[in-house]
Coordinates of C-alpha atoms in Angstrom, one line a residue:
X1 CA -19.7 10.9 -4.2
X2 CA -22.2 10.2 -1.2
X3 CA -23.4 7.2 -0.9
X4 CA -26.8 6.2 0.6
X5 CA -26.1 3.5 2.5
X6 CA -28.4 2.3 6.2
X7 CA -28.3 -1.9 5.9
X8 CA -25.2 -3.5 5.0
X9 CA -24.3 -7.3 4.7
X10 CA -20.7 -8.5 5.5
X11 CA -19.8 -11.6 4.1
X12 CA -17.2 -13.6 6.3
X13 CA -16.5 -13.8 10.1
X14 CA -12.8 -13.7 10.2
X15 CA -10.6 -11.3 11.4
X16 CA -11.8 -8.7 8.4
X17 CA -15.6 -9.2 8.7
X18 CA -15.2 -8.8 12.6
X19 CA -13.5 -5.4 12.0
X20 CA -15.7 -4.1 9.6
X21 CA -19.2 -5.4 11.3
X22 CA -17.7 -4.1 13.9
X23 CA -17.1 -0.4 12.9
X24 CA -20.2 -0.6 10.4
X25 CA -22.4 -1.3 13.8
X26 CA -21.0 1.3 15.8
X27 CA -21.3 3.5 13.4
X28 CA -25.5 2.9 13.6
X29 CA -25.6 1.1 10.4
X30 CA -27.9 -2.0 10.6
X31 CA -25.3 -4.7 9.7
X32 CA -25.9 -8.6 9.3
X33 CA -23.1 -10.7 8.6
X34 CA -22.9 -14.5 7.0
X35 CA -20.5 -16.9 8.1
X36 CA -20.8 -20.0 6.6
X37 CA -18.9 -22.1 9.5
X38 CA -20.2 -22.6 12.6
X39 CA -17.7 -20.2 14.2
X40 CA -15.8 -16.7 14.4
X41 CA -12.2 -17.1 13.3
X42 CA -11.9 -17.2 9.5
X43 CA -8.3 -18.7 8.4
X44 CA -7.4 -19.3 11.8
X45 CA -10.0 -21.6 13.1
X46 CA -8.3 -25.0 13.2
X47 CA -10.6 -28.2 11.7
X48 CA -9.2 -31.4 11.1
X49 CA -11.2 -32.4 8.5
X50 CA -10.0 -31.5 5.4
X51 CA -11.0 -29.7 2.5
X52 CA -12.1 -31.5 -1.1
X53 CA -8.8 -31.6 -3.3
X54 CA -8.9 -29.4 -6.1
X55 CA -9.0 -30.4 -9.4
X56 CA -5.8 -30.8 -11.4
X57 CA -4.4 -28.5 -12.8
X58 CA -7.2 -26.0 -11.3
X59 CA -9.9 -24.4 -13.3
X60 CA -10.4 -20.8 -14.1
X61 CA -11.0 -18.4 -11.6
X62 CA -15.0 -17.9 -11.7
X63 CA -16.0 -21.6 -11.0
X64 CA -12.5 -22.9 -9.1
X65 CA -13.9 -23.2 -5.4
X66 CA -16.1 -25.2 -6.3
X67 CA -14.6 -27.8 -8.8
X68 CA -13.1 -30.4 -7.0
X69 CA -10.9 -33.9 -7.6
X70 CA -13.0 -36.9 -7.4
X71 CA -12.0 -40.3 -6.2
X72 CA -14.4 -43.2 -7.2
X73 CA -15.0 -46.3 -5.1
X74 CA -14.3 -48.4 -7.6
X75 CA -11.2 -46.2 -9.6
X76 CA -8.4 -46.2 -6.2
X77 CA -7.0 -50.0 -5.0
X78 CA -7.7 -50.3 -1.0
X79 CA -3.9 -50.8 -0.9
X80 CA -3.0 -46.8 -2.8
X81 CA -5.9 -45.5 -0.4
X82 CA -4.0 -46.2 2.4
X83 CA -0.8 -45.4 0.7
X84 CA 0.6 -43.2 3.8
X85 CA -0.2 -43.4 7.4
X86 CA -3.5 -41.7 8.1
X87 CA -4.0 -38.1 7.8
X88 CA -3.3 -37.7 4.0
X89 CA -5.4 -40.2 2.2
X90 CA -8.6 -39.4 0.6
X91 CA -12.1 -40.2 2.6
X92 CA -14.0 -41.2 -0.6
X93 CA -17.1 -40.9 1.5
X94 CA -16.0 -37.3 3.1
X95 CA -15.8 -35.5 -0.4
X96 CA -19.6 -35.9 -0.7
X97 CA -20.2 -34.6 2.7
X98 CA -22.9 -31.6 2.4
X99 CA -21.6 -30.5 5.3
X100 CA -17.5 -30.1 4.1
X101 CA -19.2 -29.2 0.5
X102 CA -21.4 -26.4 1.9
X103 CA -18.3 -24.8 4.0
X104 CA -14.7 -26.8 3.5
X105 CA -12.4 -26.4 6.0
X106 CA -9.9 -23.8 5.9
X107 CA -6.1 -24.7 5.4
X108 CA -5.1 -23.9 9.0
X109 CA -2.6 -26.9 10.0
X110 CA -2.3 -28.0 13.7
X111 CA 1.4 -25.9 14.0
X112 CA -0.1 -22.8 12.5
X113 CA 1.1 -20.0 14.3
X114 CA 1.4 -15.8 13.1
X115 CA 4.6 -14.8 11.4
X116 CA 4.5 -11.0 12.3
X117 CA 4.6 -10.4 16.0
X118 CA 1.0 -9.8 17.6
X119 CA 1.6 -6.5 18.6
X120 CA 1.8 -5.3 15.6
X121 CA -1.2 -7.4 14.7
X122 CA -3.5 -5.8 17.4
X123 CA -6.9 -4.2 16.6
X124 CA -8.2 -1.2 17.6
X125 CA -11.7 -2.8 19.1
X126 CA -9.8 -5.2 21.9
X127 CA -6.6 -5.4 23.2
X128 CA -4.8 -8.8 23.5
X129 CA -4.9 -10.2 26.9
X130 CA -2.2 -9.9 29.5
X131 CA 0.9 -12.5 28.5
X132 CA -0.2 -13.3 24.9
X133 CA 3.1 -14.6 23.4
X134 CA 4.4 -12.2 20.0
X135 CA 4.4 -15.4 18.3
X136 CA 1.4 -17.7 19.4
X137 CA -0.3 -20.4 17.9
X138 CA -3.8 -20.6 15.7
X139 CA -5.7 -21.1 19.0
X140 CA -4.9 -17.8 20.2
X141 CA -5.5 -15.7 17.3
X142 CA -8.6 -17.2 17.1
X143 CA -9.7 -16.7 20.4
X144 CA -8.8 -13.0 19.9
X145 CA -10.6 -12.8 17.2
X146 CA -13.9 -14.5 18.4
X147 CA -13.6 -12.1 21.9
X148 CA -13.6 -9.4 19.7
X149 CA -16.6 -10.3 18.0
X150 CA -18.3 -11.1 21.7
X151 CA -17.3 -7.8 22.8
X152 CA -18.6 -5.4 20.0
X153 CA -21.8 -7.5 19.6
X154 CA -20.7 -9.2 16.3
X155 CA -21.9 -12.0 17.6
X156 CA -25.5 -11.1 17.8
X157 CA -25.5 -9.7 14.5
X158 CA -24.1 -12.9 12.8
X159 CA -25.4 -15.8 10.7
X160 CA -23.3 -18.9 11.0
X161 CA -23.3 -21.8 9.1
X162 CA -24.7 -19.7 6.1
X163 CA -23.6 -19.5 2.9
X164 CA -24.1 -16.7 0.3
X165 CA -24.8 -18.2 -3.3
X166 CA -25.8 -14.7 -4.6
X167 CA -24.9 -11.1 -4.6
X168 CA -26.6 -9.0 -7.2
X169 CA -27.7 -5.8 -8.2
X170 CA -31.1 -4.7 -8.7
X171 CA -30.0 -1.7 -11.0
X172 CA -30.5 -1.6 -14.5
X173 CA -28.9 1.7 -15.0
X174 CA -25.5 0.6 -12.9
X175 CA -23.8 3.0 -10.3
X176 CA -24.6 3.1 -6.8
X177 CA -28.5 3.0 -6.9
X178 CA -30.5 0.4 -6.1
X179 CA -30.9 -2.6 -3.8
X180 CA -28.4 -5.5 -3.3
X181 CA -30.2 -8.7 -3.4
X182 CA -28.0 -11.6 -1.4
X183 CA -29.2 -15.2 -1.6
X184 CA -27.9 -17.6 1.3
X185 CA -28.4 -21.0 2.1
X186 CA -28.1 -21.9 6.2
X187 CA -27.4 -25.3 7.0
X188 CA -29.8 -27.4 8.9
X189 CA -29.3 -29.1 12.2
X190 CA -29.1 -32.6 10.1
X191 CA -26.3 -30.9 8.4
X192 CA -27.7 -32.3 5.3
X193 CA -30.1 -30.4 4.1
X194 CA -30.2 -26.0 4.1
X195 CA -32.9 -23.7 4.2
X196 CA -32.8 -20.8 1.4
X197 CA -33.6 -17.2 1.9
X198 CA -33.5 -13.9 0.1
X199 CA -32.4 -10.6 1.4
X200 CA -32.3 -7.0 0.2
X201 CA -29.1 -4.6 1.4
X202 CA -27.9 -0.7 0.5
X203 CA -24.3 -2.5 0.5
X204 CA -22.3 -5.8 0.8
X205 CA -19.0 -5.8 2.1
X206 CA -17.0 -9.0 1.0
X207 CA -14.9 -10.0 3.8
X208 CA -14.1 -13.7 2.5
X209 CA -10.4 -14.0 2.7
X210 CA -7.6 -15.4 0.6
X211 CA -7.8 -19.1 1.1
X212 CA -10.8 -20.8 -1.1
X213 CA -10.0 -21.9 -4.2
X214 CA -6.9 -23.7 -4.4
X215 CA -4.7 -22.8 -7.5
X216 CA -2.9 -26.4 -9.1
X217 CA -0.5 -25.2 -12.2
X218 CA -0.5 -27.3 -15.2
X219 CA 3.0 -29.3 -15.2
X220 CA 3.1 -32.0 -17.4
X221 CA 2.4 -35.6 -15.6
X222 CA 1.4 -33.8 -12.4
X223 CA -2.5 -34.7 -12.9
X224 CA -1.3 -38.6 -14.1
X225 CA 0.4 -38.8 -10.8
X226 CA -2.6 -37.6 -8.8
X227 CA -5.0 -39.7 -11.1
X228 CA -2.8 -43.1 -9.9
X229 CA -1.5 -42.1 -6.6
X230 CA -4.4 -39.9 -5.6
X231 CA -3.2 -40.1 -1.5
X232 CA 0.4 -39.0 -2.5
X233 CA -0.6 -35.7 -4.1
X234 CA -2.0 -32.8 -2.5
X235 CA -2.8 -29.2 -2.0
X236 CA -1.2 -27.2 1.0
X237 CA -4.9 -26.6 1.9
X238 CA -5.3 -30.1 3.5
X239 CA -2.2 -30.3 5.5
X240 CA -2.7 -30.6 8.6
X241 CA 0.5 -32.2 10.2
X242 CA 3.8 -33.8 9.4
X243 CA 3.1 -36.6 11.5
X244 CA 2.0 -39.0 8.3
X245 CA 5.5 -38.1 6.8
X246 CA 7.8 -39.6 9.0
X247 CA 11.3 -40.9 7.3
X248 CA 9.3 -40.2 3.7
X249 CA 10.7 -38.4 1.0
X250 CA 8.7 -34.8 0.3
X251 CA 8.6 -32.8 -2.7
X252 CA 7.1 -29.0 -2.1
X253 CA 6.1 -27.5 -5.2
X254 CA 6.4 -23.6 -4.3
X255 CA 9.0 -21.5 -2.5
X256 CA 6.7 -18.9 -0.7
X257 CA 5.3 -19.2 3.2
X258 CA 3.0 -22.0 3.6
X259 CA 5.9 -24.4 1.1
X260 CA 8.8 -22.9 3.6
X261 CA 6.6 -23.4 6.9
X262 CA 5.8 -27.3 6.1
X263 CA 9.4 -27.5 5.4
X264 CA 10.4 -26.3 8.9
X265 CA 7.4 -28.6 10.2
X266 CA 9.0 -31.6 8.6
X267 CA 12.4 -30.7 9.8
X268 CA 13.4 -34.2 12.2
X269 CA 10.4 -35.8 10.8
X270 CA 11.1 -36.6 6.7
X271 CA 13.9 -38.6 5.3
X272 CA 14.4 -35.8 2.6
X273 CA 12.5 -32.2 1.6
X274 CA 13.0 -30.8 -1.9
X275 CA 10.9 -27.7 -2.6
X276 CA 10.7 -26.3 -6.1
X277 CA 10.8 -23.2 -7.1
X278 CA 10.8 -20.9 -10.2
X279 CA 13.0 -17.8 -8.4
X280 CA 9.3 -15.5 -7.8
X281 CA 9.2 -12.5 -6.7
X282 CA 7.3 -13.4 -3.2
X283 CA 9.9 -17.0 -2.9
X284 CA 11.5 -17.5 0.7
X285 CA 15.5 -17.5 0.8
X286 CA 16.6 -20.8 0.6
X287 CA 19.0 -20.5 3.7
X288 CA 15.6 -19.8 5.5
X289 CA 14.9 -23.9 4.9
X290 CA 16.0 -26.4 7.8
X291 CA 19.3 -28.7 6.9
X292 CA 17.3 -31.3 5.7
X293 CA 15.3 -29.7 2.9
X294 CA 16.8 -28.6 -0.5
X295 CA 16.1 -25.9 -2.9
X296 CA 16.1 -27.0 -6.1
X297 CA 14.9 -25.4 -9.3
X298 CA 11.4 -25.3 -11.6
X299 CA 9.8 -28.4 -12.4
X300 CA 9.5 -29.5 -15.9
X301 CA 7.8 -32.6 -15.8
X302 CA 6.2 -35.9 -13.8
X303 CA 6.8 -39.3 -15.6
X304 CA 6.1 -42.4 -14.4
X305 CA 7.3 -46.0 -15.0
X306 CA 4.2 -47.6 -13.9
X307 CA 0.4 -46.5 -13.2
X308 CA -0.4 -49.6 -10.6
X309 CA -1.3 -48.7 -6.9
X310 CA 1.8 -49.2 -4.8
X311 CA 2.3 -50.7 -1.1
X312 CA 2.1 -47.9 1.9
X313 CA 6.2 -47.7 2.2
X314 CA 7.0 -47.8 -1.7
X315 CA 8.1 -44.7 -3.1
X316 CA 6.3 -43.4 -6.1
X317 CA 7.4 -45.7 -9.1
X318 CA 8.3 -42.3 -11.4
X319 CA 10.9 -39.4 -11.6
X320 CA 10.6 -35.5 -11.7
X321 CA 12.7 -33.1 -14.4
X322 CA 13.9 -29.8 -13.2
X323 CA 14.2 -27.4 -16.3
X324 CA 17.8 -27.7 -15.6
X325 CA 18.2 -31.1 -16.5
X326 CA 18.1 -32.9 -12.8
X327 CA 16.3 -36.0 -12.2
X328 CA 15.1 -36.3 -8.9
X329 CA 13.5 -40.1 -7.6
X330 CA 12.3 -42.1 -5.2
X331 CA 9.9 -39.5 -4.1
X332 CA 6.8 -40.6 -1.5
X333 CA 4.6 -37.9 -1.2
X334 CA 4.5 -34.4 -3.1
X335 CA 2.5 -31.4 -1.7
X336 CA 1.6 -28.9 -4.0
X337 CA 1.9 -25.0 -2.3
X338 CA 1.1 -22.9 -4.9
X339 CA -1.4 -20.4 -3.4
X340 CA -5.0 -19.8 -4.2
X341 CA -7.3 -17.9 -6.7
X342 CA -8.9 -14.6 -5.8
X343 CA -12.2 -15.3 -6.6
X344 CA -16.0 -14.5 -5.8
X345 CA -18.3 -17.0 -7.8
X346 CA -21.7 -15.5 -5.9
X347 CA -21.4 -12.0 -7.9
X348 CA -24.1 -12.5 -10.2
X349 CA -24.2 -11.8 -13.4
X350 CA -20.9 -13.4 -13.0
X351 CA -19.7 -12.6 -16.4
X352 CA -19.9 -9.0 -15.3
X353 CA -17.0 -9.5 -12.5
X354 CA -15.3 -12.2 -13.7
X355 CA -13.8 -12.5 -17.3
X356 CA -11.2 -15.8 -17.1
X357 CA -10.0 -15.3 -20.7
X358 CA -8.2 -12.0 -20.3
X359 CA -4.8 -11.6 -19.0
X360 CA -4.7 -9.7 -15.1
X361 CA -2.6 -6.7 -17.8
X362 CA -6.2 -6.8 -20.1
X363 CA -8.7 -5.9 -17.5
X364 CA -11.9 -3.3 -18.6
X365 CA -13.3 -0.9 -15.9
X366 CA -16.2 -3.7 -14.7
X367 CA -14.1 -6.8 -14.0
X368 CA -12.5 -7.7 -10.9
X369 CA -11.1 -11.1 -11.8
X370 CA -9.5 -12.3 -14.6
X371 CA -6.5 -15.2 -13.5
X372 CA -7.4 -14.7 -10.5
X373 CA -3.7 -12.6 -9.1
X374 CA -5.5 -9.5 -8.8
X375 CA -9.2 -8.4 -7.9
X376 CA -9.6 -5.3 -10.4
X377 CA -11.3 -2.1 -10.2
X378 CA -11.1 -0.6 -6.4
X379 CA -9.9 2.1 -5.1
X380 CA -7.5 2.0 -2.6
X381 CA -8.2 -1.8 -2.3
X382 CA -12.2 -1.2 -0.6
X383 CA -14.1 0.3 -3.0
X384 CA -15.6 -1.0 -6.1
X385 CA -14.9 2.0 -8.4
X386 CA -18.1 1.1 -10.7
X387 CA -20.4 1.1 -8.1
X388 CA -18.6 1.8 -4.7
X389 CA -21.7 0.5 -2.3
X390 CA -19.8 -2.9 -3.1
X391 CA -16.5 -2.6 -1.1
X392 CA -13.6 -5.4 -0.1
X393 CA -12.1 -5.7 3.3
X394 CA -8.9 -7.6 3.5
X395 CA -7.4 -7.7 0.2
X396 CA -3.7 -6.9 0.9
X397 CA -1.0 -8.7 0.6
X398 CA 2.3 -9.1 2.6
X399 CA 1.0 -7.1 5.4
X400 CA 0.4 -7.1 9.0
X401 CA -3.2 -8.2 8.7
X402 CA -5.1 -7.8 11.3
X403 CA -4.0 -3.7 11.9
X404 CA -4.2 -3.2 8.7
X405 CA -7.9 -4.4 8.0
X406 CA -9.0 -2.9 11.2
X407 CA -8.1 0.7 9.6
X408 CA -9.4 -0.5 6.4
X409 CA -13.0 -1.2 8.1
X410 CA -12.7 2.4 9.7
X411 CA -12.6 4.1 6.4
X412 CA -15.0 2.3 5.4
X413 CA -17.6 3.0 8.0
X414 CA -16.5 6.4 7.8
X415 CA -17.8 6.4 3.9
X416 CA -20.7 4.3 4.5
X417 CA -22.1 6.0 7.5
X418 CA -21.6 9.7 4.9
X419 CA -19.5 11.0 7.7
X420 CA -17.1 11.3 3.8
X421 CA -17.7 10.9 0.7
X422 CA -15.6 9.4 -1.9
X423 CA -14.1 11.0 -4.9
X424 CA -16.6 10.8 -8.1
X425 CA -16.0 7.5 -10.3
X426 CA -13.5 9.5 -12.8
X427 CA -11.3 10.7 -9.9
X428 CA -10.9 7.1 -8.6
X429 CA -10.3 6.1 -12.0
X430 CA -7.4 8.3 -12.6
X431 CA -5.9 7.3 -9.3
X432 CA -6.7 3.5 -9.6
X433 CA -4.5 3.5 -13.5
X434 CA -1.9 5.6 -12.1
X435 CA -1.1 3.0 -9.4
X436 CA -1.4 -0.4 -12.0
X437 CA 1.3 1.9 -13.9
X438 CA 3.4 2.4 -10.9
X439 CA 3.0 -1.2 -9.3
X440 CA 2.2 -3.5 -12.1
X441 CA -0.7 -6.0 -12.2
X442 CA -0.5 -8.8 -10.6
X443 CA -0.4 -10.2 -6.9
X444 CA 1.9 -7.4 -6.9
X445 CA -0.9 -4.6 -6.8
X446 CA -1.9 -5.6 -3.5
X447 CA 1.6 -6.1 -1.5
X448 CA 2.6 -3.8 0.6
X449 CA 5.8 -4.9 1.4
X450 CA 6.6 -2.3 4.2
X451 CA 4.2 0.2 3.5
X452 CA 1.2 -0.6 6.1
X453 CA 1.7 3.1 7.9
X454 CA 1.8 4.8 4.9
X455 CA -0.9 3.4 2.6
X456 CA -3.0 4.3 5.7
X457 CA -1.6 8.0 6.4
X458 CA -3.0 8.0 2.4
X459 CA -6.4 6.7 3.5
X460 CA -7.8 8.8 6.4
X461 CA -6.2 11.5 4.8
X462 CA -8.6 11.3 2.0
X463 CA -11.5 11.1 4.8
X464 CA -9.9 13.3 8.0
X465 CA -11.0 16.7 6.3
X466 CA -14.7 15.8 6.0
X467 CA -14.9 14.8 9.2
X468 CA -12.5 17.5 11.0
X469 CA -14.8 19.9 8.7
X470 CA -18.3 18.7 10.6
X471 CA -17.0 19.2 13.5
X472 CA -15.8 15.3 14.3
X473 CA -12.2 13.6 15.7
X474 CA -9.9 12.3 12.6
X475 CA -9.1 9.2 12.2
X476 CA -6.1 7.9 13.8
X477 CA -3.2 5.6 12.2
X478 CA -0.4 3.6 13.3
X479 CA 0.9 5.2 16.7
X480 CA 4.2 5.7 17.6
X481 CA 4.4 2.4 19.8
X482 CA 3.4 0.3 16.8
X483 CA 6.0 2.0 14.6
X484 CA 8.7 1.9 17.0
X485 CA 8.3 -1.9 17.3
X486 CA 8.1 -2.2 13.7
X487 CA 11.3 -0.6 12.5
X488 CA 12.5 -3.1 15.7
X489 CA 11.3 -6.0 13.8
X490 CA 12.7 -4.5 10.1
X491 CA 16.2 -3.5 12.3
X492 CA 16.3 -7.1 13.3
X493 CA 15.4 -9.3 10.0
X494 CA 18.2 -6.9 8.4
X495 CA 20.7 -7.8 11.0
X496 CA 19.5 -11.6 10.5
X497 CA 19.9 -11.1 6.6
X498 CA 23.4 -9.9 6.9
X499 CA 24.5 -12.5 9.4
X500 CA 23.0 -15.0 6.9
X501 CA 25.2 -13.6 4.1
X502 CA 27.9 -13.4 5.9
X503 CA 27.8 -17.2 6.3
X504 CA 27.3 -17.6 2.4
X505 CA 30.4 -15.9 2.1
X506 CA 32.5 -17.6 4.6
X507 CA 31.4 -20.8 3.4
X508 CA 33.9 -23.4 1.1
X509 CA 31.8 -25.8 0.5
X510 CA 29.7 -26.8 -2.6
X511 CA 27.2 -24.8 -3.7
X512 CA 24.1 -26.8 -2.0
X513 CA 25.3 -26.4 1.3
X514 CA 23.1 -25.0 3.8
X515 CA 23.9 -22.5 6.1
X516 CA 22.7 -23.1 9.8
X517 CA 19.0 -23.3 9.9
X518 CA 18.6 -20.4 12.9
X519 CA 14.6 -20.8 14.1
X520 CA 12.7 -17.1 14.2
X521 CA 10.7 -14.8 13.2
X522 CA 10.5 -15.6 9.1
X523 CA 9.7 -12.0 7.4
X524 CA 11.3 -10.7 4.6
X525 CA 13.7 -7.6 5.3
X526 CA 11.8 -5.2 3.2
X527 CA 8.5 -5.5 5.0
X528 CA 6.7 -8.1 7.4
X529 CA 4.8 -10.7 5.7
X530 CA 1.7 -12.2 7.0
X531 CA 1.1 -14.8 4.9
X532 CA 0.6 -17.8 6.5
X533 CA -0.8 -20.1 3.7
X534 CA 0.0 -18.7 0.6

């Protein structure tokens, strides 16, 4: 299938769009990309402000980024609103900000640093400069990311502080045919009011990240609490640091990255850290905590024993059950770190895409979201199998992102510049089933979990023959260096694993002892994990 493809719009300016404007440029394709902040960077951009709560629990997929938890003037006492030490409690007037409501800020925290060494991380468009640290904080990734954009000319290409509210097809009959027609909205200079405008592309690549629409589960008494004590209850997204914490009590609700990294960040700050868990698949090892925070089990409830505001250093007047019986009290604050929906609301007719009463194992061959675990229908993660002139950049999981997305945008300028074609729609088919019935459905689909080199060995080799045929240079993968350093970093999380064990084992005392907290590198053995916020 050849694809007719000469203007392309890329929504998103982090580390994903970047890569794939950038290929999609050099490749002669006329390429404007939307970024509705004021700046190159995506997740890693650091803004203090924070982003509106989510409401709780959270909606359905199609409409969560934009459903939010409202505070009233009149609903919260002045003495609850300032409940903890600034930094955590609601801005009643900040919530109605068209500026934060047109592009929230993104859940980077001021300790945010990469969890898979950078070298592994690097791109194929810029190299990192001299000295750049394997681990290094938000700035610096950033920075990389926004010099990479200056250097390939991404810049001059970009829209910033535009929003897309629309992405539709102008084809009755389906399939590739037809125009794209993208509706943004660009925020004035008063950063009150934005001016509309209509545009018409061969292709839209979404390039929007993870880390938008905050998921809340549904635990019974969780949304009273938040309804009474609206400053000591909040999503992961508006962390920012654990200075507001200090000698408080903290519950984490979820076991996976950004729950274990706010746990380390509260290490010598809070009194006491619980985090919850259910035993998931993607869950941090509990001897991975620091000595003062606790594993404990599922959460069955919130209760309370009164619903009046409470002074700044009272604990919440209530008690959490575990599913195993445990009563835990006294809590001050909880923070709830329970990932995000996959989502796209601007994919109009939205019913089309978007289907939030089926199950992620009930999908048909148009939907890409259902509960919002999975986005449905591509082929090898890019391509839109239905109509393949929409393609996704950036949808793996437990990966070593940046790398990773940077080959992903090479394939795809590859397809969309007709340098390849892709497989007709029943060919991609067949190979997209076969892989739900070898991986599940699920968040699982998209992990790689160790396989970075070989999902893209499976990629350009789809594409290599084309080229090689006309007379062009294949694509290139991983090199040796980048593999060399990876089974280094796998050789070295094993040899951590095992030490770790070995201390279970040695170790007499009751089962919640902790084993020494040993600060590193946090990936899991079977695959590096680059999933900061999750």
């Amino acid at each position: 299938m050849s694809l007719d493809v000469k203007r392309v719009a890329v929504i998103g300016a982090g580390v994903s769009g970047v890569a794939s404007a950038a290929h999609l440029k050099a490749s002669g394709l006329d390429v404007t990309v939307f970024e509705r902040t004021a700046k190159v960077g995506g997740v890693w951009v650091f803004d203090p402000r924070r982003p509106p709560e989510p409401t709780y629990p959270s909606v359905t997929p199609s409409v969560a980024e934009t459903a939010y938890f409202k505070v009233k003037a009149d609903e919260v006492d002045d003495s609850d609103s300032k409940s903890v030490d600034s930094g955590v409690e609601i801005d009643k007037e900040e919530q109605d900000d068209p500026a934060i409501l047109h592009a929230p800020p993104g859940p980077c925290y001021e300790g945010l640093q990469n969890n898979v060494p950078t070298g592994l991380m690097e791109l194929s468009l810029n190299s990192w400069k001299p000295g750049t640290e394997q681990i290094s904080k938000h700035n610096v990734l950033a920075s990389y990311i926004q010099d990479t954009a200056s250097k390939t000319g991404v810049n001059d290409i970009t829209l910033f502080n535009t929003k897309v509210d629309l992405v539709e097809k102008k084809n009755e009959n389906g399939g590739a045919k037809g125009k794209w027609h993208v509706r943004t909205s660009t925020l004035e200079e008063n950063q009150k009011t934005a001016t509309v405008k209509d545009w018409e592309f061969d292709a839209v690549v979404i390039a929007s990240g993870h880390y938008h629409a905050p998921h809340v589960p549904d635990i019974p008494g969780l949304a009273e609490w938040k309804k009474t004590w609206p400053d000591r209850i909040q999503h992961s997204k508006r962390y920012r640091s654990p200075k507001p914490y200090k000698d408080k009590t903290i519950l984490l609700i979820g076991g996976s990255t950004s729950s274990s990294d706010i746990a380390k960040e509260l290490e010598g700050i809070s009194k006491q850290t619980y985090q919850s868990t259910r035993n998931g698949l993607f869950d941090h090892p509990a001897s991975m905590l620091p000595p003062n925070a606790k594993r404990v089990g599922e959460i069955a409830s919130f209760s309370s024993d009164s619903n009046t505001s409470i002074n700044p250093t009272d604990s919440i007047p209530g008690s959490v059950t575990l599913h195993d019986g445990t009563i835990i009290t006294e809590i001050d604050n909880v923070i709830v770190c329970t990932g995000y929906h996959m989502t796209y609301p601007f994919l109009h007719p939205l019913p089309r895409y978007h289907n939030d009463l089926l199950s992620n194992t009930t999908t048909d061959p148009n939907i890409l979201v259902t509960d919002g675990q999975q986005t449905h229908n591509l082929h090898k993660d890019i391509f839109y199998i239905p109509d393949p002139t929409l393609a996704f950049i950036g949808v793996p999981y437990y990966t070593a992102t940046f790398s990773l997305f940077d080959f992903q945008a090479t394939a795809l300028a590859a397809i969309f510049s007709g340098k390849a074609p892709l497989p007709i729609e029943q060919e991609m088919r067949t190979e997209y089933e076969a892989r739900v019935k070898a991986k599940g459905s699920g968040r699982i689909f998209h992990s790689l979990m160790g396989k970075d080199a070989e999902y893209v060995d499976e990629l350009f080799g789809s594409i290599n023959p084309w080229i090689v045929k006309a007379g062009g240079e294949p694509l290139k993968g991983h090199n040796d260096k980048w593999k060399l350093q990876y089974e280094e970093l796998r050789e070295k999380m094993a040899e951590r694993k095992a030490s770790i064990q070995n201390e279970l084992l040695k170790s007499t005392a009751k089962v919640d002892r902790k084993v020494p907290y040993v600060a590193g590198i946090e990936v899991p053995v079977n695959g590096v994990q680059d999933q900061h916020l999750d």
